[in-house]
Amino acid sequence: MYQNVRLSDKMAKILAFSISLIILSASCVTQRDLEYMKKDKRVPAVVKEAPFSEYKLQPNDGLYIQINSLDDAASNIFAQNAAGGQTTLDPYSAYLNSYVIDEQGFVQLPVIGKIKVSGITTNQVTDLIKDSVQNILSLPVITVKLVNQYVTILGEVGTPGHYVYSQNKFNVFNALGLAGDISATGNREEITLIRNENGKTNRIKLDLTSPEILSSNYFYIQPNDVIYVKPLRKRIWGMETVPFAVIFSTITTGLLIYTIIQQ
């Protein structure tokens, strides 16, 4: 009788351990946690395109400006910003050879002087410069590029870092792709987008599991944005690492022992 009680106690411990393992596995990351834009009957298959607005220049932005014309001799006065005639520049070299917008929103150009450029787009800067050199150059060709087209991606991603991009319409999925996608421990429902607008730093929450992200005002990335991916509160285990074989084997063995005891 005493031996049976001891065996029953052992059986209870085995079952308790088995149940604990099952509960632990339930708190692991599941396939559902890894899905983007999950199906939602309330959201149609075709959604409205996200609004896109060109980036408005801000103080401390760097502009690569090149001015050419049919009159080479005249256009040479502006050649000091052409980085020694190089046709391609890495991001760092491009920044060194760029015009940085000062705190008042101006850039200082040779001959032309100061031009107010903050609060407008690069296309509008091109038009401003073209109008300014019409009486100096014959058929001027103006090239204006934003040098600091960067996005910083931090948190639960494959490769956190500071990335340069060149696309005009560059969205949040493009950005995360540069960083190697969100890891299995990243929370796709709580992405924080940090953006500086009009001198204020805004923190915007994005839910990448909702199809509505495709029409969000913050779907497209702007230069100098920061994306932070929070970790999930669940355990780091993925579905492929949960020891299901051990769990089921333990339960089966426990039930077998319990059956023998009861006989």
PDB file of N, CA and C in Angstrom, residues 3-52:
ATOM      1  N   GLN A   3       3.917   1.475  -0.962  1.00  0.00           N
ATOM      2  CA  GLN A   3       4.635   1.560  -2.238  1.00  0.00           C
ATOM      3  C   GLN A   3       3.755   2.155  -3.321  1.00  0.00           C
ATOM      4  N   ASN A   4       2.475   1.761  -3.305  1.00  0.00           N
ATOM      5  CA  ASN A   4       1.541   2.307  -4.295  1.00  0.00           C
ATOM      6  C   ASN A   4       1.377   3.816  -4.137  1.00  0.00           C
ATOM      7  N   VAL A   5       1.364   4.281  -2.882  1.00  0.00           N
ATOM      8  CA  VAL A   5       1.233   5.725  -2.632  1.00  0.00           C
ATOM      9  C   VAL A   5       2.443   6.467  -3.188  1.00  0.00           C
ATOM     10  N   ARG A   6       3.656   5.873  -2.936  1.00  0.00           N
ATOM     11  CA  ARG A   6       4.868   6.495  -3.455  1.00  0.00           C
ATOM     12  C   ARG A   6       4.849   6.543  -4.979  1.00  0.00           C
ATOM     13  N   LEU A   7       4.408   5.469  -5.615  1.00  0.00           N
ATOM     14  CA  LEU A   7       4.320   5.457  -7.079  1.00  0.00           C
ATOM     15  C   LEU A   7       3.311   6.480  -7.575  1.00  0.00           C
ATOM     16  N   SER A   8       2.200   6.626  -6.843  1.00  0.00           N
ATOM     17  CA  SER A   8       1.189   7.610  -7.227  1.00  0.00           C
ATOM     18  C   SER A   8       1.748   9.019  -7.143  1.00  0.00           C
ATOM     19  N   ASP A   9       2.552   9.289  -6.097  1.00  0.00           N
ATOM     20  CA  ASP A   9       3.178  10.611  -5.960  1.00  0.00           C
ATOM     21  C   ASP A   9       4.120  10.886  -7.126  1.00  0.00           C
ATOM     22  N   LYS A  10       4.880   9.868  -7.488  1.00  0.00           N
ATOM     23  CA  LYS A  10       5.788  10.035  -8.630  1.00  0.00           C
ATOM     24  C   LYS A  10       5.012  10.297  -9.921  1.00  0.00           C
ATOM     25  N   MET A  11       3.903   9.570 -10.057  1.00  0.00           N
ATOM     26  CA  MET A  11       3.070   9.747 -11.241  1.00  0.00           C
ATOM     27  C   MET A  11       2.514  11.162 -11.313  1.00  0.00           C
ATOM     28  N   ALA A  12       2.102  11.670 -10.142  1.00  0.00           N
ATOM     29  CA  ALA A  12       1.566  13.027 -10.092  1.00  0.00           C
ATOM     30  C   ALA A  12       2.622  14.049 -10.513  1.00  0.00           C
ATOM     31  N   LYS A  13       3.861  13.832 -10.065  1.00  0.00           N
ATOM     32  CA  LYS A  13       4.947  14.741 -10.431  1.00  0.00           C
ATOM     33  C   LYS A  13       5.224  14.693 -11.927  1.00  0.00           C
ATOM     34  N   ILE A  14       5.168  13.461 -12.481  1.00  0.00           N
ATOM     35  CA  ILE A  14       5.400  13.307 -13.924  1.00  0.00           C
ATOM     36  C   ILE A  14       4.333  14.047 -14.726  1.00  0.00           C
ATOM     37  N   LEU A  15       3.083  13.871 -14.321  1.00  0.00           N
ATOM     38  CA  LEU A  15       1.988  14.540 -15.011  1.00  0.00           C
ATOM     39  C   LEU A  15       2.094  16.059 -14.870  1.00  0.00           C
ATOM     40  N   ALA A  16       2.480  16.518 -13.674  1.00  0.00           N
ATOM     41  CA  ALA A  16       2.629  17.956 -13.450  1.00  0.00           C
ATOM     42  C   ALA A  16       3.726  18.522 -14.341  1.00  0.00           C
ATOM     43  N   PHE A  17       4.812  17.774 -14.463  1.00  0.00           N
ATOM     44  CA  PHE A  17       5.907  18.205 -15.323  1.00  0.00           C
ATOM     45  C   PHE A  17       5.469  18.255 -16.786  1.00  0.00           C
ATOM     46  N   SER A  18       4.696  17.253 -17.192  1.00  0.00           N
ATOM     47  CA  SER A  18       4.211  17.190 -18.571  1.00  0.00           C
ATOM     48  C   SER A  18       3.297  18.372 -18.872  1.00  0.00           C
ATOM     49  N   ILE A  19       2.407  18.664 -17.934  1.00  0.00           N
ATOM     50  CA  ILE A  19       1.483  19.795 -18.120  1.00  0.00           C
ATOM     51  C   ILE A  19       2.259  21.108 -18.203  1.00  0.00           C
ATOM     52  N   SER A  20       3.299  21.242 -17.382  1.00  0.00           N
ATOM     53  CA  SER A  20       4.130  22.452 -17.398  1.00  0.00           C
ATOM     54  C   SER A  20       4.785  22.641 -18.763  1.00  0.00           C
ATOM     55  N   LEU A  21       5.253  21.527 -19.336  1.00  0.00           N
ATOM     56  CA  LEU A  21       5.872  21.608 -20.668  1.00  0.00           C
ATOM     57  C   LEU A  21       4.870  22.046 -21.723  1.00  0.00           C
ATOM     58  N   ILE A  22       3.641  21.558 -21.617  1.00  0.00           N
ATOM     59  CA  ILE A  22       2.601  21.929 -22.583  1.00  0.00           C
ATOM     60  C   ILE A  22       2.290  23.417 -22.471  1.00  0.00           C
ATOM     61  N   ILE A  23       2.164  23.895 -21.215  1.00  0.00           N
ATOM     62  CA  ILE A  23       1.883  25.321 -21.011  1.00  0.00           C
ATOM     63  C   ILE A  23       3.027  26.177 -21.546  1.00  0.00           C
ATOM     64  N   LEU A  24       4.251  25.713 -21.323  1.00  0.00           N
ATOM     65  CA  LEU A  24       5.423  26.441 -21.809  1.00  0.00           C
ATOM     66  C   LEU A  24       5.425  26.540 -23.319  1.00  0.00           C
ATOM     67  N   SER A  25       5.069  25.433 -23.973  1.00  0.00           N
ATOM     68  CA  SER A  25       5.059  25.438 -25.438  1.00  0.00           C
ATOM     69  C   SER A  25       3.983  26.359 -25.979  1.00  0.00           C
ATOM     70  N   ALA A  26       2.900  26.523 -25.222  1.00  0.00           N
ATOM     71  CA  ALA A  26       1.815  27.399 -25.669  1.00  0.00           C
ATOM     72  C   ALA A  26       2.245  28.859 -25.691  1.00  0.00           C
ATOM     73  N   SER A  27       3.280  29.203 -24.900  1.00  0.00           N
ATOM     74  CA  SER A  27       3.755  30.583 -24.851  1.00  0.00           C
ATOM     75  C   SER A  27       4.847  30.858 -25.880  1.00  0.00           C
ATOM     76  N   CYS A  28       5.122  29.909 -26.753  1.00  0.00           N
ATOM     77  CA  CYS A  28       6.150  30.080 -27.772  1.00  0.00           C
ATOM     78  C   CYS A  28       5.607  30.874 -28.953  1.00  0.00           C
ATOM     79  N   VAL A  29       6.523  31.351 -29.779  1.00  0.00           N
ATOM     80  CA  VAL A  29       6.153  32.058 -30.998  1.00  0.00           C
ATOM     81  C   VAL A  29       5.520  31.083 -31.980  1.00  0.00           C
ATOM     82  N   THR A  30       4.374  31.431 -32.531  1.00  0.00           N
ATOM     83  CA  THR A  30       3.676  30.583 -33.486  1.00  0.00           C
ATOM     84  C   THR A  30       3.777  31.165 -34.890  1.00  0.00           C
ATOM     85  N   GLN A  31       3.356  30.395 -35.866  1.00  0.00           N
ATOM     86  CA  GLN A  31       3.377  30.867 -37.248  1.00  0.00           C
ATOM     87  C   GLN A  31       2.508  32.107 -37.417  1.00  0.00           C
ATOM     88  N   ARG A  32       1.404  32.155 -36.679  1.00  0.00           N
ATOM     89  CA  ARG A  32       0.493  33.295 -36.750  1.00  0.00           C
ATOM     90  C   ARG A  32       1.183  34.600 -36.336  1.00  0.00           C
ATOM     91  N   ASP A  33       2.127  34.472 -35.388  1.00  0.00           N
ATOM     92  CA  ASP A  33       2.852  35.649 -34.918  1.00  0.00           C
ATOM     93  C   ASP A  33       3.798  36.206 -35.979  1.00  0.00           C
ATOM     94  N   LEU A  34       4.152  35.395 -36.968  1.00  0.00           N
ATOM     95  CA  LEU A  34       5.137  35.785 -37.968  1.00  0.00           C
ATOM     96  C   LEU A  34       4.511  36.323 -39.247  1.00  0.00           C
ATOM     97  N   GLU A  35       3.194  36.347 -39.323  1.00  0.00           N
ATOM     98  CA  GLU A  35       2.502  36.735 -40.556  1.00  0.00           C
ATOM     99  C   GLU A  35       2.365  38.258 -40.679  1.00  0.00           C
ATOM    100  N   TYR A  36       2.528  38.732 -41.919  1.00  0.00           N
ATOM    101  CA  TYR A  36       2.246  40.119 -42.247  1.00  0.00           C
ATOM    102  C   TYR A  36       0.854  40.196 -42.879  1.00  0.00           C
ATOM    103  N   MET A  37       0.189  41.331 -42.710  1.00  0.00           N
ATOM    104  CA  MET A  37      -1.084  41.598 -43.382  1.00  0.00           C
ATOM    105  C   MET A  37      -2.021  40.398 -43.349  1.00  0.00           C
ATOM    106  N   LYS A  38      -2.367  39.977 -42.166  1.00  0.00           N
ATOM    107  CA  LYS A  38      -3.243  38.825 -41.995  1.00  0.00           C
ATOM    108  C   LYS A  38      -4.602  39.089 -42.625  1.00  0.00           C
ATOM    109  N   LYS A  39      -5.263  38.019 -43.050  1.00  0.00           N
ATOM    110  CA  LYS A  39      -6.563  38.151 -43.691  1.00  0.00           C
ATOM    111  C   LYS A  39      -7.572  38.787 -42.740  1.00  0.00           C
ATOM    112  N   ASP A  40      -8.308  39.739 -43.262  1.00  0.00           N
ATOM    113  CA  ASP A  40      -9.329  40.422 -42.471  1.00  0.00           C
ATOM    114  C   ASP A  40     -10.535  40.638 -43.374  1.00  0.00           C
ATOM    115  N   LYS A  41     -11.652  40.020 -43.038  1.00  0.00           N
ATOM    116  CA  LYS A  41     -12.844  40.118 -43.882  1.00  0.00           C
ATOM    117  C   LYS A  41     -13.352  41.545 -43.997  1.00  0.00           C
ATOM    118  N   ARG A  42     -12.982  42.383 -43.038  1.00  0.00           N
ATOM    119  CA  ARG A  42     -13.442  43.766 -43.080  1.00  0.00           C
ATOM    120  C   ARG A  42     -12.664  44.600 -44.086  1.00  0.00           C
ATOM    121  N   VAL A  43     -11.482  44.116 -44.501  1.00  0.00           N
ATOM    122  CA  VAL A  43     -10.629  44.858 -45.431  1.00  0.00           C
ATOM    123  C   VAL A  43     -10.701  44.214 -46.805  1.00  0.00           C
ATOM    124  N   PRO A  44     -11.062  44.968 -47.848  1.00  0.00           N
ATOM    125  CA  PRO A  44     -11.158  44.390 -49.193  1.00  0.00           C
ATOM    126  C   PRO A  44      -9.795  43.940 -49.709  1.00  0.00           C
ATOM    127  N   ALA A  45      -9.823  43.062 -50.721  1.00  0.00           N
ATOM    128  CA  ALA A  45      -8.577  42.538 -51.290  1.00  0.00           C
ATOM    129  C   ALA A  45      -7.754  43.646 -51.944  1.00  0.00           C
ATOM    130  N   VAL A  46      -8.449  44.637 -52.495  1.00  0.00           N
ATOM    131  CA  VAL A  46      -7.776  45.779 -53.119  1.00  0.00           C
ATOM    132  C   VAL A  46      -8.008  47.002 -52.240  1.00  0.00           C
ATOM    133  N   VAL A  47      -6.925  47.602 -51.768  1.00  0.00           N
ATOM    134  CA  VAL A  47      -7.043  48.767 -50.891  1.00  0.00           C
ATOM    135  C   VAL A  47      -6.534  50.009 -51.613  1.00  0.00           C
ATOM    136  N   LYS A  48      -6.940  51.154 -51.116  1.00  0.00           N
ATOM    137  CA  LYS A  48      -6.510  52.420 -51.699  1.00  0.00           C
ATOM    138  C   LYS A  48      -5.020  52.608 -51.490  1.00  0.00           C
ATOM    139  N   GLU A  49      -4.337  53.122 -52.519  1.00  0.00           N
ATOM    140  CA  GLU A  49      -2.892  53.328 -52.419  1.00  0.00           C
ATOM    141  C   GLU A  49      -2.565  54.342 -51.330  1.00  0.00           C
ATOM    142  N   ALA A  50      -1.506  54.079 -50.604  1.00  0.00           N
ATOM    143  CA  ALA A  50      -1.086  54.985 -49.536  1.00  0.00           C
ATOM    144  C   ALA A  50      -0.705  56.346 -50.119  1.00  0.00           C
ATOM    145  N   PRO A  51      -1.074  57.429 -49.441  1.00  0.00           N
ATOM    146  CA  PRO A  51      -0.708  58.759 -49.935  1.00  0.00           C
ATOM    147  C   PRO A  51       0.802  58.955 -49.895  1.00  0.00           C
ATOM    148  N   PHE A  52       1.328  59.591 -50.921  1.00  0.00           N
ATOM    149  CA  PHE A  52       2.768  59.844 -50.984  1.00  0.00           C
ATOM    150  C   PHE A  52       2.999  61.326 -51.237  1.00  0.00           C
TER     151      PHE A  52
END
